[in-house]
JSON list of C-alpha atoms and ligand atoms in Angstrom, two decimals:
[
{"chain": "A", "resi": 1, "resn": "MET", "atom": "CA", "xyz": [12.10, -14.99, -19.74]},
{"chain": "A", "resi": 2, "resn": "ALA", "atom": "CA", "xyz": [10.04, -11.80, -19.74]},
{"chain": "A", "resi": 3, "resn": "LEU", "atom": "CA", "xyz": [11.23, -8.70, -19.23]},
{"chain": "A", "resi": 4, "resn": "TYR", "atom": "CA", "xyz": [9.63, -7.78, -16.86]},
{"chain": "A", "resi": 5, "resn": "SER", "atom": "CA", "xyz": [7.86, -9.54, -14.03]},
{"chain": "A", "resi": 6, "resn": "ASP", "atom": "CA", "xyz": [4.26, -9.78, -13.38]},
{"chain": "A", "resi": 7, "resn": "LYS", "atom": "CA", "xyz": [4.00, -7.91, -10.54]},
{"chain": "A", "resi": 8, "resn": "VAL", "atom": "CA", "xyz": [6.07, -5.28, -12.51]},
{"chain": "A", "resi": 9, "resn": "MET", "atom": "CA", "xyz": [4.09, -5.48, -15.28]},
{"chain": "A", "resi": 10, "resn": "ASP", "atom": "CA", "xyz": [0.83, -5.33, -12.57]},
{"chain": "A", "resi": 11, "resn": "HIS", "atom": "CA", "xyz": [2.20, -2.16, -10.87]},
{"chain": "A", "resi": 12, "resn": "PHE", "atom": "CA", "xyz": [3.10, -0.28, -13.45]},
{"chain": "A", "resi": 13, "resn": "MET", "atom": "CA", "xyz": [-0.63, -1.39, -15.33]},
{"chain": "A", "resi": 14, "resn": "ASN", "atom": "CA", "xyz": [-2.44, -0.21, -12.09]},
{"chain": "A", "resi": 15, "resn": "PRO", "atom": "CA", "xyz": [-0.27, 1.84, -10.02]},
{"chain": "A", "resi": 16, "resn": "ARG", "atom": "CA", "xyz": [-1.50, 2.08, -6.68]},
{"chain": "A", "resi": 17, "resn": "ASN", "atom": "CA", "xyz": [-1.60, 5.21, -4.21]},
{"chain": "A", "resi": 18, "resn": "VAL", "atom": "CA", "xyz": [-1.77, 7.12, -7.03]},
{"chain": "A", "resi": 19, "resn": "GLY", "atom": "CA", "xyz": [-1.72, 10.98, -6.12]},
{"chain": "A", "resi": 20, "resn": "ILE", "atom": "CA", "xyz": [-0.18, 13.43, -3.44]},
{"chain": "A", "resi": 21, "resn": "ILE", "atom": "CA", "xyz": [-1.45, 14.37, -0.41]},
{"chain": "A", "resi": 22, "resn": "GLU", "atom": "CA", "xyz": [-2.26, 17.60, 0.98]},
{"chain": "A", "resi": 23, "resn": "ASN", "atom": "CA", "xyz": [-1.20, 18.86, 4.70]},
{"chain": "A", "resi": 24, "resn": "ALA", "atom": "CA", "xyz": [1.13, 15.42, 4.17]},
{"chain": "A", "resi": 25, "resn": "ASP", "atom": "CA", "xyz": [3.44, 14.85, 7.11]},
{"chain": "A", "resi": 26, "resn": "GLY", "atom": "CA", "xyz": [6.41, 14.53, 4.86]},
{"chain": "A", "resi": 27, "resn": "ILE", "atom": "CA", "xyz": [7.32, 15.00, 1.69]},
{"chain": "A", "resi": 28, "resn": "GLY", "atom": "CA", "xyz": [10.45, 13.82, -0.28]},
{"chain": "A", "resi": 29, "resn": "GLU", "atom": "CA", "xyz": [11.59, 13.68, -3.73]},
{"chain": "A", "resi": 30, "resn": "ALA", "atom": "CA", "xyz": [14.77, 11.75, -5.42]},
{"chain": "A", "resi": 31, "resn": "GLY", "atom": "CA", "xyz": [15.99, 11.81, -9.20]},
{"chain": "A", "resi": 32, "resn": "ASN", "atom": "CA", "xyz": [18.49, 10.27, -11.06]},
{"chain": "A", "resi": 33, "resn": "ALA", "atom": "CA", "xyz": [20.31, 12.47, -13.09]},
{"chain": "A", "resi": 34, "resn": "LYS", "atom": "CA", "xyz": [20.93, 9.95, -15.90]},
{"chain": "A", "resi": 35, "resn": "CYS", "atom": "CA", "xyz": [17.40, 8.88, -16.92]},
{"chain": "A", "resi": 36, "resn": "GLY", "atom": "CA", "xyz": [16.33, 12.28, -15.11]},
{"chain": "A", "resi": 37, "resn": "ASP", "atom": "CA", "xyz": [13.10, 9.99, -14.29]},
{"chain": "A", "resi": 38, "resn": "ILE", "atom": "CA", "xyz": [11.77, 11.49, -11.04]},
{"chain": "A", "resi": 39, "resn": "MET", "atom": "CA", "xyz": [10.06, 10.72, -7.94]},
{"chain": "A", "resi": 40, "resn": "LYS", "atom": "CA", "xyz": [8.13, 12.03, -4.95]},
{"chain": "A", "resi": 41, "resn": "MET", "atom": "CA", "xyz": [6.44, 10.77, -2.03]},
{"chain": "A", "resi": 42, "resn": "TYR", "atom": "CA", "xyz": [3.55, 12.23, 0.21]},
{"chain": "A", "resi": 43, "resn": "LEU", "atom": "CA", "xyz": [3.47, 10.95, 3.73]},
{"chain": "A", "resi": 44, "resn": "LYS", "atom": "CA", "xyz": [0.59, 10.79, 6.52]},
{"chain": "A", "resi": 45, "resn": "ILE", "atom": "CA", "xyz": [1.64, 10.36, 9.88]},
{"chain": "A", "resi": 46, "resn": "ASP", "atom": "CA", "xyz": [-0.02, 10.16, 13.25]},
{"chain": "A", "resi": 47, "resn": "ASP", "atom": "CA", "xyz": [1.82, 8.79, 16.66]},
{"chain": "A", "resi": 48, "resn": "ASP", "atom": "CA", "xyz": [4.23, 8.32, 13.87]},
{"chain": "A", "resi": 49, "resn": "VAL", "atom": "CA", "xyz": [3.57, 5.14, 12.03]},
{"chain": "A", "resi": 50, "resn": "ILE", "atom": "CA", "xyz": [2.85, 6.09, 8.30]},
{"chain": "A", "resi": 51, "resn": "THR", "atom": "CA", "xyz": [-1.78, 6.11, 7.69]},
{"chain": "A", "resi": 52, "resn": "ASP", "atom": "CA", "xyz": [-1.13, 7.25, 4.13]},
{"chain": "A", "resi": 53, "resn": "VAL", "atom": "CA", "xyz": [0.96, 7.23, 1.53]},
{"chain": "A", "resi": 54, "resn": "LYS", "atom": "CA", "xyz": [0.98, 8.47, -2.06]},
{"chain": "A", "resi": 55, "resn": "PHE", "atom": "CA", "xyz": [3.60, 9.23, -5.67]},
{"chain": "A", "resi": 56, "resn": "GLU", "atom": "CA", "xyz": [3.95, 11.39, -8.35]},
{"chain": "A", "resi": 57, "resn": "THR", "atom": "CA", "xyz": [6.83, 9.14, -10.47]},
{"chain": "A", "resi": 58, "resn": "PHE", "atom": "CA", "xyz": [7.18, 11.19, -13.89]},
{"chain": "A", "resi": 59, "resn": "GLY", "atom": "CA", "xyz": [9.63, 8.17, -14.97]},
{"chain": "A", "resi": 60, "resn": "CYS", "atom": "CA", "xyz": [10.43, 4.67, -16.55]},
{"chain": "A", "resi": 61, "resn": "ALA", "atom": "CA", "xyz": [8.29, 1.49, -15.87]},
{"chain": "A", "resi": 62, "resn": "SER", "atom": "CA", "xyz": [10.22, 0.05, -12.65]},
{"chain": "A", "resi": 63, "resn": "ALA", "atom": "CA", "xyz": [10.51, 3.87, -10.60]},
{"chain": "A", "resi": 64, "resn": "ILE", "atom": "CA", "xyz": [6.43, 3.26, -11.62]},
{"chain": "A", "resi": 65, "resn": "ALA", "atom": "CA", "xyz": [6.13, -0.18, -10.58]},
{"chain": "A", "resi": 66, "resn": "SER", "atom": "CA", "xyz": [9.06, 0.25, -7.54]},
{"chain": "A", "resi": 67, "resn": "SER", "atom": "CA", "xyz": [6.84, 3.33, -6.40]},
{"chain": "A", "resi": 68, "resn": "SER", "atom": "CA", "xyz": [3.73, 1.19, -6.32]},
{"chain": "A", "resi": 69, "resn": "MET", "atom": "CA", "xyz": [5.15, -1.71, -4.62]},
{"chain": "A", "resi": 70, "resn": "ALA", "atom": "CA", "xyz": [7.11, 0.17, -1.34]},
{"chain": "A", "resi": 71, "resn": "THR", "atom": "CA", "xyz": [3.85, 2.21, -0.56]},
{"chain": "A", "resi": 72, "resn": "GLU", "atom": "CA", "xyz": [2.34, -0.74, -0.04]},
{"chain": "A", "resi": 73, "resn": "LEU", "atom": "CA", "xyz": [5.37, -1.93, 1.49]},
{"chain": "A", "resi": 74, "resn": "ILE", "atom": "CA", "xyz": [5.90, 0.87, 4.61]},
{"chain": "A", "resi": 75, "resn": "LYS", "atom": "CA", "xyz": [1.83, 2.02, 3.98]},
{"chain": "A", "resi": 76, "resn": "GLY", "atom": "CA", "xyz": [0.84, 0.94, 8.53]},
{"chain": "A", "resi": 77, "resn": "GLN", "atom": "CA", "xyz": [4.82, 0.85, 8.56]},
{"chain": "A", "resi": 78, "resn": "ARG", "atom": "CA", "xyz": [5.69, 2.86, 12.42]},
{"chain": "A", "resi": 79, "resn": "VAL", "atom": "CA", "xyz": [8.64, 5.74, 10.93]},
{"chain": "A", "resi": 80, "resn": "GLU", "atom": "CA", "xyz": [11.60, 3.45, 12.19]},
{"chain": "A", "resi": 81, "resn": "ASP", "atom": "CA", "xyz": [10.85, 0.24, 10.42]},
{"chain": "A", "resi": 82, "resn": "ALA", "atom": "CA", "xyz": [10.22, 2.69, 6.86]},
{"chain": "A", "resi": 83, "resn": "MET", "atom": "CA", "xyz": [13.23, 4.14, 7.16]},
{"chain": "A", "resi": 84, "resn": "LYS", "atom": "CA", "xyz": [14.78, 0.42, 7.05]},
{"chain": "A", "resi": 85, "resn": "LEU", "atom": "CA", "xyz": [13.23, -0.09, 3.76]},
{"chain": "A", "resi": 86, "resn": "THR", "atom": "CA", "xyz": [15.37, -1.10, 1.08]},
{"chain": "A", "resi": 87, "resn": "ASN", "atom": "CA", "xyz": [15.48, -0.70, -2.56]},
{"chain": "A", "resi": 88, "resn": "LYS", "atom": "CA", "xyz": [16.57, -4.85, -3.37]},
{"chain": "A", "resi": 89, "resn": "ALA", "atom": "CA", "xyz": [13.00, -5.11, -0.58]},
{"chain": "A", "resi": 90, "resn": "VAL", "atom": "CA", "xyz": [11.03, -2.95, -3.45]},
{"chain": "A", "resi": 91, "resn": "ALA", "atom": "CA", "xyz": [13.11, -5.31, -6.14]},
{"chain": "A", "resi": 92, "resn": "GLU", "atom": "CA", "xyz": [12.33, -8.05, -4.29]},
{"chain": "A", "resi": 93, "resn": "ALA", "atom": "CA", "xyz": [8.54, -7.59, -3.09]},
{"chain": "A", "resi": 94, "resn": "LEU", "atom": "CA", "xyz": [8.62, -7.40, -7.40]},
{"chain": "A", "resi": 95, "resn": "ASP", "atom": "CA", "xyz": [10.30, -10.20, -8.00]},
{"chain": "A", "resi": 96, "resn": "GLY", "atom": "CA", "xyz": [12.61, -9.24, -9.50]},
{"chain": "A", "resi": 97, "resn": "LEU", "atom": "CA", "xyz": [13.54, -6.46, -11.85]},
{"chain": "A", "resi": 98, "resn": "PRO", "atom": "CA", "xyz": [16.11, -6.43, -14.99]},
{"chain": "A", "resi": 99, "resn": "GLU", "atom": "CA", "xyz": [20.02, -5.62, -13.31]},
{"chain": "A", "resi": 100, "resn": "TYR", "atom": "CA", "xyz": [20.07, -2.71, -15.86]},
{"chain": "A", "resi": 101, "resn": "LYS", "atom": "CA", "xyz": [17.04, -1.64, -14.03]},
{"chain": "A", "resi": 102, "resn": "MET", "atom": "CA", "xyz": [17.68, -2.01, -10.58]},
{"chain": "A", "resi": 103, "resn": "HIS", "atom": "CA", "xyz": [18.34, 1.95, -9.63]},
{"chain": "A", "resi": 104, "resn": "CYS", "atom": "CA", "xyz": [14.94, 2.76, -11.06]},
{"chain": "A", "resi": 105, "resn": "SER", "atom": "CA", "xyz": [13.93, 0.58, -7.24]},
{"chain": "A", "resi": 106, "resn": "VAL", "atom": "CA", "xyz": [16.71, 3.45, -5.15]},
{"chain": "A", "resi": 107, "resn": "LEU", "atom": "CA", "xyz": [14.94, 6.56, -6.04]},
{"chain": "A", "resi": 108, "resn": "ALA", "atom": "CA", "xyz": [11.83, 4.51, -4.31]},
{"chain": "A", "resi": 109, "resn": "GLU", "atom": "CA", "xyz": [13.92, 4.08, -1.05]},
{"chain": "A", "resi": 110, "resn": "GLU", "atom": "CA", "xyz": [15.52, 7.98, -1.56]},
{"chain": "A", "resi": 111, "resn": "ALA", "atom": "CA", "xyz": [12.33, 9.02, -2.18]},
{"chain": "A", "resi": 112, "resn": "ILE", "atom": "CA", "xyz": [10.29, 7.95, 1.29]},
{"chain": "A", "resi": 113, "resn": "GLU", "atom": "CA", "xyz": [14.16, 7.96, 3.09]},
{"chain": "A", "resi": 114, "resn": "ALA", "atom": "CA", "xyz": [13.55, 12.00, 1.98]},
{"chain": "A", "resi": 115, "resn": "ALA", "atom": "CA", "xyz": [9.78, 12.32, 3.30]},
{"chain": "A", "resi": 116, "resn": "LEU", "atom": "CA", "xyz": [10.52, 10.90, 6.34]},
{"chain": "A", "resi": 117, "resn": "LYS", "atom": "CA", "xyz": [13.19, 12.54, 7.62]},
{"chain": "A", "resi": 118, "resn": "ASP", "atom": "CA", "xyz": [11.33, 15.95, 5.53]},
{"chain": "A", "resi": 119, "resn": "TYR", "atom": "CA", "xyz": [8.94, 14.49, 8.89]},
{"chain": "A", "resi": 120, "resn": "GLN", "atom": "CA", "xyz": [11.73, 14.34, 11.31]},
{"chain": "A", "resi": 121, "resn": "SER", "atom": "CA", "xyz": [12.44, 17.59, 10.79]},
{"chain": "A", "resi": 122, "resn": "LYS", "atom": "CA", "xyz": [10.00, 19.47, 10.72]},
{"chain": "A", "resi": 123, "resn": "LYS", "atom": "CA", "xyz": [8.28, 17.26, 14.59]},
{"chain": "A", "resi": 124, "resn": "ASN", "atom": "CA", "xyz": [11.96, 18.00, 15.96]},
{"chain": "A", "resi": 125, "resn": "SER", "atom": "CA", "xyz": [11.37, 22.20, 14.56]},
{"chain": "B", "resi": 1, "resn": "FES", "atom": "FE1", "xyz": [15.74, 5.92, -14.67]},
{"chain": "B", "resi": 1, "resn": "FES", "atom": "FE2", "xyz": [13.98, 3.85, -14.60]},
{"chain": "B", "resi": 1, "resn": "FES", "atom": "S1", "xyz": [15.35, 4.96, -16.78]},
{"chain": "B", "resi": 1, "resn": "FES", "atom": "S2", "xyz": [14.05, 5.71, -13.32]}
]
């Protein structure tokens, strides 16, 4: 069996939503101390709905595919729903990741959570 699913390969070779958003409403970053990979998420939010999302990932194929899929999953979602995104859901949407690569999807969950929290703290200040 191939190490990576077709979906992982697709999102790695043609990642969706790569880039940055100027004047983003929320920015979040997550890193993994062991492998040194870093992911940054930028959110544009109108009326508590995520209208745009972009990412920059300096990391492995699974991290890039996870970021790409995660951005697709939360685009158009309400903030409260996006908060519930788990790394498992990201991995499932990619038709699975090898067990030892699951931590790469955790970066996506954490970076999005950090960006949403950044948005909430700005909103409440
Ligand atoms: Fe570091 Fe994948 S090996 S995030």
